[in-house]
PDB file of C-alpha atoms in Angstrom:
ATOM      1  CA  MET A  29      62.814  30.976   1.223  1.00  0.00           C
ATOM      2  CA  GLU A  30      62.743  28.253   4.033  1.00  0.00           C
ATOM      3  CA  LEU A  31      61.363  24.888   3.407  1.00  0.00           C
ATOM      4  CA  ARG A  32      58.389  25.569   6.174  1.00  0.00           C
ATOM      5  CA  ASP A  33      57.402  28.677   4.111  1.00  0.00           C
ATOM      6  CA  ALA A  34      57.183  27.118   0.495  1.00  0.00           C
ATOM      7  CA  ILE A  35      54.935  24.078   2.167  1.00  0.00           C
ATOM      8  CA  LEU A  36      52.887  26.651   4.078  1.00  0.00           C
ATOM      9  CA  ARG A  37      52.563  29.006   0.907  1.00  0.00           C
ATOM     10  CA  ARG A  38      51.693  26.057  -1.350  1.00  0.00           C
ATOM     11  CA  ARG A  39      47.804  26.221  -2.799  1.00  0.00           C
ATOM     12  CA  MET A  40      46.635  25.096  -6.050  1.00  0.00           C
ATOM     13  CA  VAL A  41      46.136  28.018  -8.449  1.00  0.00           C
ATOM     14  CA  ARG A  42      43.690  27.965 -10.906  1.00  0.00           C
ATOM     15  CA  ALA A  43      43.702  30.852 -13.157  1.00  0.00           C
ATOM     16  CA  TYR A  44      47.301  32.750 -14.793  1.00  0.00           C
ATOM     17  CA  ASP A  45      48.098  35.963 -16.178  1.00  0.00           C
ATOM     18  CA  ARG A  46      48.293  34.476 -20.037  1.00  0.00           C
ATOM     19  CA  THR A  47      50.561  37.962 -20.340  1.00  0.00           C
ATOM     20  CA  ARG A  48      53.599  36.314 -18.692  1.00  0.00           C
ATOM     21  CA  PRO A  49      55.499  33.350 -20.318  1.00  0.00           C
ATOM     22  CA  VAL A  50      57.484  31.360 -17.784  1.00  0.00           C
ATOM     23  CA  PRO A  51      61.693  31.357 -19.238  1.00  0.00           C
ATOM     24  CA  ARG A  52      62.710  27.669 -19.978  1.00  0.00           C
ATOM     25  CA  ASP A  53      65.239  27.847 -17.477  1.00  0.00           C
ATOM     26  CA  GLN A  54      63.253  28.186 -14.679  1.00  0.00           C
ATOM     27  CA  LEU A  55      61.305  25.344 -16.124  1.00  0.00           C
ATOM     28  CA  GLU A  56      64.627  23.659 -16.225  1.00  0.00           C
ATOM     29  CA  LEU A  57      65.039  24.235 -12.355  1.00  0.00           C
ATOM     30  CA  LEU A  58      61.756  23.120 -11.235  1.00  0.00           C
ATOM     31  CA  LEU A  59      62.167  20.007 -12.997  1.00  0.00           C
ATOM     32  CA  GLU A  60      65.986  19.356 -11.919  1.00  0.00           C
ATOM     33  CA  LEU A  61      64.206  19.545  -8.693  1.00  0.00           C
ATOM     34  CA  ALA A  62      61.558  16.763  -9.431  1.00  0.00           C
ATOM     35  CA  THR A  63      64.706  14.260 -10.247  1.00  0.00           C
ATOM     36  CA  HIS A  64      65.836  14.818  -6.858  1.00  0.00           C
ATOM     37  CA  ALA A  65      62.303  12.863  -5.498  1.00  0.00           C
ATOM     38  CA  PRO A  66      62.806   9.193  -3.575  1.00  0.00           C
ATOM     39  CA  SER A  67      62.269   6.202  -5.568  1.00  0.00           C
ATOM     40  CA  ALA A  68      62.323   2.900  -5.185  1.00  0.00           C
ATOM     41  CA  GLY A  69      65.822   1.291  -5.738  1.00  0.00           C
ATOM     42  CA  PHE A  70      66.365   4.340  -7.025  1.00  0.00           C
ATOM     43  CA  SER A  71      64.843   3.305 -10.238  1.00  0.00           C
ATOM     44  CA  GLN A  72      63.635   6.778 -11.054  1.00  0.00           C
ATOM     45  CA  GLY A  73      60.750   5.633 -13.132  1.00  0.00           C
ATOM     46  CA  TRP A  74      59.254   9.427 -14.253  1.00  0.00           C
ATOM     47  CA  GLN A  75      59.012  10.894 -17.311  1.00  0.00           C
ATOM     48  CA  PHE A  76      58.153  14.302 -18.070  1.00  0.00           C
ATOM     49  CA  LEU A  77      56.293  16.196 -21.309  1.00  0.00           C
ATOM     50  CA  VAL A  78      56.875  19.860 -20.877  1.00  0.00           C
ATOM     51  CA  LEU A  79      54.747  22.055 -23.294  1.00  0.00           C
ATOM     52  CA  ASP A  80      55.270  25.713 -23.263  1.00  0.00           C
ATOM     53  CA  ASP A  81      54.231  27.266 -26.119  1.00  0.00           C
ATOM     54  CA  ALA A  82      50.564  28.509 -27.043  1.00  0.00           C
ATOM     55  CA  GLY A  83      49.843  26.032 -29.728  1.00  0.00           C
ATOM     56  CA  SER A  84      51.264  22.428 -27.835  1.00  0.00           C
ATOM     57  CA  VAL A  85      49.231  23.873 -24.456  1.00  0.00           C
ATOM     58  CA  ASP A  86      46.218  24.476 -26.609  1.00  0.00           C
ATOM     59  CA  HIS A  87      46.602  20.619 -27.756  1.00  0.00           C
ATOM     60  CA  PHE A  88      47.070  19.308 -24.235  1.00  0.00           C
ATOM     61  CA  TRP A  89      43.810  20.660 -23.690  1.00  0.00           C
ATOM     62  CA  GLN A  90      41.996  19.605 -26.757  1.00  0.00           C
ATOM     63  CA  ALA A  91      43.427  15.836 -26.302  1.00  0.00           C
ATOM     64  CA  SER A  92      43.022  15.713 -22.744  1.00  0.00           C
ATOM     65  CA  THR A  93      39.562  17.365 -21.940  1.00  0.00           C
ATOM     66  CA  GLU A  94      36.147  15.936 -22.706  1.00  0.00           C
ATOM     67  CA  ALA A  95      34.605  18.016 -25.547  1.00  0.00           C
ATOM     68  CA  ASP A  96      31.185  19.083 -23.162  1.00  0.00           C
ATOM     69  CA  ALA A  97      34.031  20.537 -20.171  1.00  0.00           C
ATOM     70  CA  PHE A  98      34.834  23.492 -22.177  1.00  0.00           C
ATOM     71  CA  ASP A  99      32.291  25.340 -20.928  1.00  0.00           C
ATOM     72  CA  GLY A 100      33.362  25.320 -17.161  1.00  0.00           C
ATOM     73  CA  ARG A 101      35.260  28.326 -15.046  1.00  0.00           C
ATOM     74  CA  TRP A 102      37.658  26.159 -14.012  1.00  0.00           C
ATOM     75  CA  LEU A 103      38.883  24.849 -17.314  1.00  0.00           C
ATOM     76  CA  ALA A 104      39.065  28.689 -18.677  1.00  0.00           C
ATOM     77  CA  GLY A 105      41.245  29.529 -15.665  1.00  0.00           C
ATOM     78  CA  MET A 106      43.409  26.485 -16.082  1.00  0.00           C
ATOM     79  CA  ARG A 107      43.718  27.058 -19.740  1.00  0.00           C
ATOM     80  CA  SER A 108      45.314  30.418 -19.446  1.00  0.00           C
ATOM     81  CA  ALA A 109      48.368  28.961 -17.996  1.00  0.00           C
ATOM     82  CA  PRO A 110      51.255  29.233 -20.177  1.00  0.00           C
ATOM     83  CA  VAL A 111      53.109  26.180 -19.318  1.00  0.00           C
ATOM     84  CA  VAL A 112      51.691  22.419 -19.040  1.00  0.00           C
ATOM     85  CA  ILE A 113      54.042  19.964 -17.002  1.00  0.00           C
ATOM     86  CA  VAL A 114      52.428  16.178 -17.971  1.00  0.00           C
ATOM     87  CA  ALA A 115      54.045  13.363 -15.460  1.00  0.00           C
ATOM     88  CA  PHE A 116      54.455  10.054 -16.341  1.00  0.00           C
ATOM     89  CA  SER A 117      54.812   6.739 -14.662  1.00  0.00           C
ATOM     90  CA  ASP A 118      57.261   3.753 -15.921  1.00  0.00           C
ATOM     91  CA  LYS A 119      56.584   0.252 -14.441  1.00  0.00           C
ATOM     92  CA  GLU A 120      58.770  -1.111 -16.472  1.00  0.00           C
ATOM     93  CA  ALA A 121      61.619   1.044 -15.053  1.00  0.00           C
ATOM     94  CA  TYR A 122      60.778  -0.857 -11.728  1.00  0.00           C
ATOM     95  CA  LEU A 123      60.427  -4.148 -13.087  1.00  0.00           C
ATOM     96  CA  ASP A 124      63.756  -4.141 -14.717  1.00  0.00           C
ATOM     97  CA  ARG A 125      65.606  -2.702 -11.978  1.00  0.00           C
ATOM     98  CA  TYR A 126      64.437  -5.116  -9.582  1.00  0.00           C
ATOM     99  CA  ALA A 127      65.656  -7.949 -11.586  1.00  0.00           C
ATOM    100  CA  GLU A 128      68.921  -6.522 -11.576  1.00  0.00           C
ATOM    101  CA  PRO A 129      71.433  -9.131  -9.617  1.00  0.00           C
ATOM    102  CA  ASP A 130      71.440  -6.269  -6.693  1.00  0.00           C
ATOM    103  CA  LYS A 131      67.801  -6.785  -6.138  1.00  0.00           C
ATOM    104  CA  GLY A 132      67.140 -10.148  -7.295  1.00  0.00           C
ATOM    105  CA  TRP A 133      63.345 -10.778  -8.724  1.00  0.00           C
ATOM    106  CA  THR A 134      64.324 -11.928 -11.891  1.00  0.00           C
ATOM    107  CA  ASP A 135      60.865 -12.861 -12.577  1.00  0.00           C
ATOM    108  CA  ARG A 136      59.423  -9.197 -12.686  1.00  0.00           C
ATOM    109  CA  ASP A 137      56.448 -10.146 -11.573  1.00  0.00           C
ATOM    110  CA  GLU A 138      54.496  -6.763 -10.268  1.00  0.00           C
ATOM    111  CA  GLY A 139      52.284  -9.079  -7.657  1.00  0.00           C
ATOM    112  CA  ARG A 140      55.675  -8.379  -5.638  1.00  0.00           C
ATOM    113  CA  TRP A 141      54.939  -5.026  -5.018  1.00  0.00           C
ATOM    114  CA  PRO A 142      52.175  -3.902  -2.352  1.00  0.00           C
ATOM    115  CA  VAL A 143      51.988  -0.592  -3.756  1.00  0.00           C
ATOM    116  CA  PRO A 144      52.855   0.799  -7.380  1.00  0.00           C
ATOM    117  CA  TYR A 145      55.712   2.743  -5.962  1.00  0.00           C
ATOM    118  CA  TRP A 146      55.986   4.195  -9.984  1.00  0.00           C
ATOM    119  CA  HIS A 147      53.133   5.975  -9.073  1.00  0.00           C
ATOM    120  CA  ILE A 148      54.007   7.070  -5.581  1.00  0.00           C
ATOM    121  CA  ASP A 149      57.336   8.276  -6.868  1.00  0.00           C
ATOM    122  CA  THR A 150      55.887  10.183  -9.770  1.00  0.00           C
ATOM    123  CA  GLY A 151      53.864  11.748  -7.623  1.00  0.00           C
ATOM    124  CA  MET A 152      56.335  12.684  -5.134  1.00  0.00           C
ATOM    125  CA  ALA A 153      58.552  14.590  -7.853  1.00  0.00           C
ATOM    126  CA  CYS A 154      55.343  16.212  -8.988  1.00  0.00           C
ATOM    127  CA  LEU A 155      55.184  17.627  -5.712  1.00  0.00           C
ATOM    128  CA  LEU A 156      59.007  18.890  -5.511  1.00  0.00           C
ATOM    129  CA  VAL A 157      57.946  20.849  -8.632  1.00  0.00           C
ATOM    130  CA  LEU A 158      55.216  22.422  -6.983  1.00  0.00           C
ATOM    131  CA  LEU A 159      57.337  23.666  -4.079  1.00  0.00           C
ATOM    132  CA  GLY A 160      59.862  24.797  -6.059  1.00  0.00           C
ATOM    133  CA  ALA A 161      57.045  27.022  -8.621  1.00  0.00           C
ATOM    134  CA  VAL A 162      56.092  28.875  -4.781  1.00  0.00           C
ATOM    135  CA  GLU A 163      60.174  29.200  -4.137  1.00  0.00           C
ATOM    136  CA  ALA A 164      60.306  30.719  -7.691  1.00  0.00           C
ATOM    137  CA  ARG A 165      57.311  33.066  -7.208  1.00  0.00           C
ATOM    138  CA  LEU A 166      55.357  30.899  -9.613  1.00  0.00           C
ATOM    139  CA  ALA A 167      51.732  29.551  -8.946  1.00  0.00           C
ATOM    140  CA  ALA A 168      50.898  26.001 -10.179  1.00  0.00           C
ATOM    141  CA  CYS A 169      48.329  23.062  -9.762  1.00  0.00           C
ATOM    142  CA  PHE A 170      48.506  19.514  -9.987  1.00  0.00           C
ATOM    143  CA  PHE A 171      45.246  17.635 -11.608  1.00  0.00           C
ATOM    144  CA  GLY A 172      44.510  14.712 -13.307  1.00  0.00           C
ATOM    145  CA  ILE A 173      43.904  13.491 -16.844  1.00  0.00           C
ATOM    146  CA  PRO A 174      40.922  11.352 -17.121  1.00  0.00           C
ATOM    147  CA  ALA A 175      41.595   7.641 -18.098  1.00  0.00           C
ATOM    148  CA  SER A 176      39.308   8.207 -20.909  1.00  0.00           C
ATOM    149  CA  ARG A 177      41.746  10.257 -22.622  1.00  0.00           C
ATOM    150  CA  TRP A 178      44.627   8.734 -22.451  1.00  0.00           C
ATOM    151  CA  ASP A 179      44.684   7.385 -25.690  1.00  0.00           C
ATOM    152  CA  ALA A 180      44.125  10.796 -27.133  1.00  0.00           C
ATOM    153  CA  LEU A 181      47.015  12.151 -25.234  1.00  0.00           C
ATOM    154  CA  ARG A 182      49.127   9.406 -26.089  1.00  0.00           C
ATOM    155  CA  ALA A 183      48.216   9.730 -29.769  1.00  0.00           C
ATOM    156  CA  ALA A 184      48.411  13.374 -29.777  1.00  0.00           C
ATOM    157  CA  PHE A 185      52.666  13.655 -27.924  1.00  0.00           C
ATOM    158  CA  ALA A 186      53.406  10.071 -28.989  1.00  0.00           C
ATOM    159  CA  VAL A 187      53.512   8.746 -25.608  1.00  0.00           C
ATOM    160  CA  PRO A 188      55.315   5.618 -25.300  1.00  0.00           C
ATOM    161  CA  GLU A 189      52.797   3.267 -24.413  1.00  0.00           C
ATOM    162  CA  ARG A 190      54.539   1.691 -21.169  1.00  0.00           C
ATOM    163  CA  LEU A 191      54.246   5.590 -19.579  1.00  0.00           C
ATOM    164  CA  THR A 192      51.109   6.110 -17.062  1.00  0.00           C
ATOM    165  CA  PRO A 193      49.827   9.494 -16.976  1.00  0.00           C
ATOM    166  CA  ILE A 194      49.622  10.519 -13.583  1.00  0.00           C
ATOM    167  CA  GLY A 195      48.605  13.991 -13.755  1.00  0.00           C
ATOM    168  CA  ALA A 196      49.565  17.592 -14.987  1.00  0.00           C
ATOM    169  CA  ILE A 197      51.209  20.732 -13.550  1.00  0.00           C
ATOM    170  CA  SER A 198      49.790  23.823 -14.824  1.00  0.00           C
ATOM    171  CA  VAL A 199      52.553  26.814 -14.191  1.00  0.00           C
ATOM    172  CA  GLY A 200      52.686  30.325 -14.811  1.00  0.00           C
ATOM    173  CA  HIS A 201      51.950  33.604 -12.931  1.00  0.00           C
ATOM    174  CA  GLY A 202      48.933  33.772 -10.998  1.00  0.00           C
ATOM    175  CA  ALA A 203      45.906  35.645 -11.719  1.00  0.00           C
ATOM    176  CA  GLU A 204      43.217  35.987  -9.506  1.00  0.00           C
ATOM    177  CA  ASP A 205      40.939  33.048  -9.157  1.00  0.00           C
ATOM    178  CA  GLN A 206      38.051  31.734  -7.110  1.00  0.00           C
ATOM    179  CA  ARG A 207      39.808  29.686  -4.468  1.00  0.00           C
ATOM    180  CA  SER A 208      38.574  25.870  -4.612  1.00  0.00           C
ATOM    181  CA  PRO A 209      34.994  25.372  -2.355  1.00  0.00           C
ATOM    182  CA  SER A 210      36.323  22.564  -1.096  1.00  0.00           C
ATOM    183  CA  LEU A 211      38.369  24.234   1.101  1.00  0.00           C
ATOM    184  CA  ARG A 212      35.638  25.383   2.959  1.00  0.00           C
ATOM    185  CA  ARG A 213      36.194  21.894   4.880  1.00  0.00           C
ATOM    186  CA  GLY A 214      39.087  23.145   6.599  1.00  0.00           C
ATOM    187  CA  ARG A 215      42.393  21.185   7.264  1.00  0.00           C
ATOM    188  CA  ARG A 216      42.276  18.538   9.539  1.00  0.00           C
ATOM    189  CA  PRO A 217      44.363  18.848  12.636  1.00  0.00           C
ATOM    190  CA  VAL A 218      47.268  16.796  13.482  1.00  0.00           C
ATOM    191  CA  ALA A 219      45.701  15.445  16.244  1.00  0.00           C
ATOM    192  CA  ASP A 220      42.892  13.779  14.328  1.00  0.00           C
ATOM    193  CA  VAL A 221      45.502  12.217  11.123  1.00  0.00           C
ATOM    194  CA  VAL A 222      48.587  11.050  13.824  1.00  0.00           C
ATOM    195  CA  ASN A 223      48.621   7.901  16.174  1.00  0.00           C
ATOM    196  CA  TYR A 224      51.431   7.230  18.022  1.00  0.00           C
ATOM    197  CA  GLY A 225      52.362   3.909  19.247  1.00  0.00           C
ATOM    198  CA  SER A 226      49.020   2.184  18.237  1.00  0.00           C
ATOM    199  CA  PHE A 227      45.195   3.565  16.385  1.00  0.00           C
TER     200      PHE A 227
END
């Protein structure tokens, strides 16, 4: 599959075939793609928690979801995914890397960073997983984890405090689902988002 085809076919899928597991070797191929994402100073400050058995996936949903959300259609479809990959950024990896001699910021001052590249780079790694899923004929959806549930998530899976949950990716074989009503907004044309030379 050409990269352009994978990009054009990529979409967020919110319902999965519960009867079709995803082999671990296929997941490892997706995660190997993630490690090829760009990162500032080649810091590679990402970590992935792969949950690929029914018990750990259910434990994830219990830890990451508010109790009153369990009745929603979105969650019912998402909970049918056989795999959840939780992506974390590691700010300390970047502060440590840029305190090394070839970078020279020995004070490890977070204020030197105009934007939090640890989050951005982890997001780019997640996008590579999403594109790899398309190529593998799998379905996937990236979604956020409410900050109010981070402590429960950390406790449930012994997540080190230094790691920040950037989001999670459900992975599986797609089932018929309801497309997001947000798609009615339409994709913005290139002319609306690109400026050459000046705004």
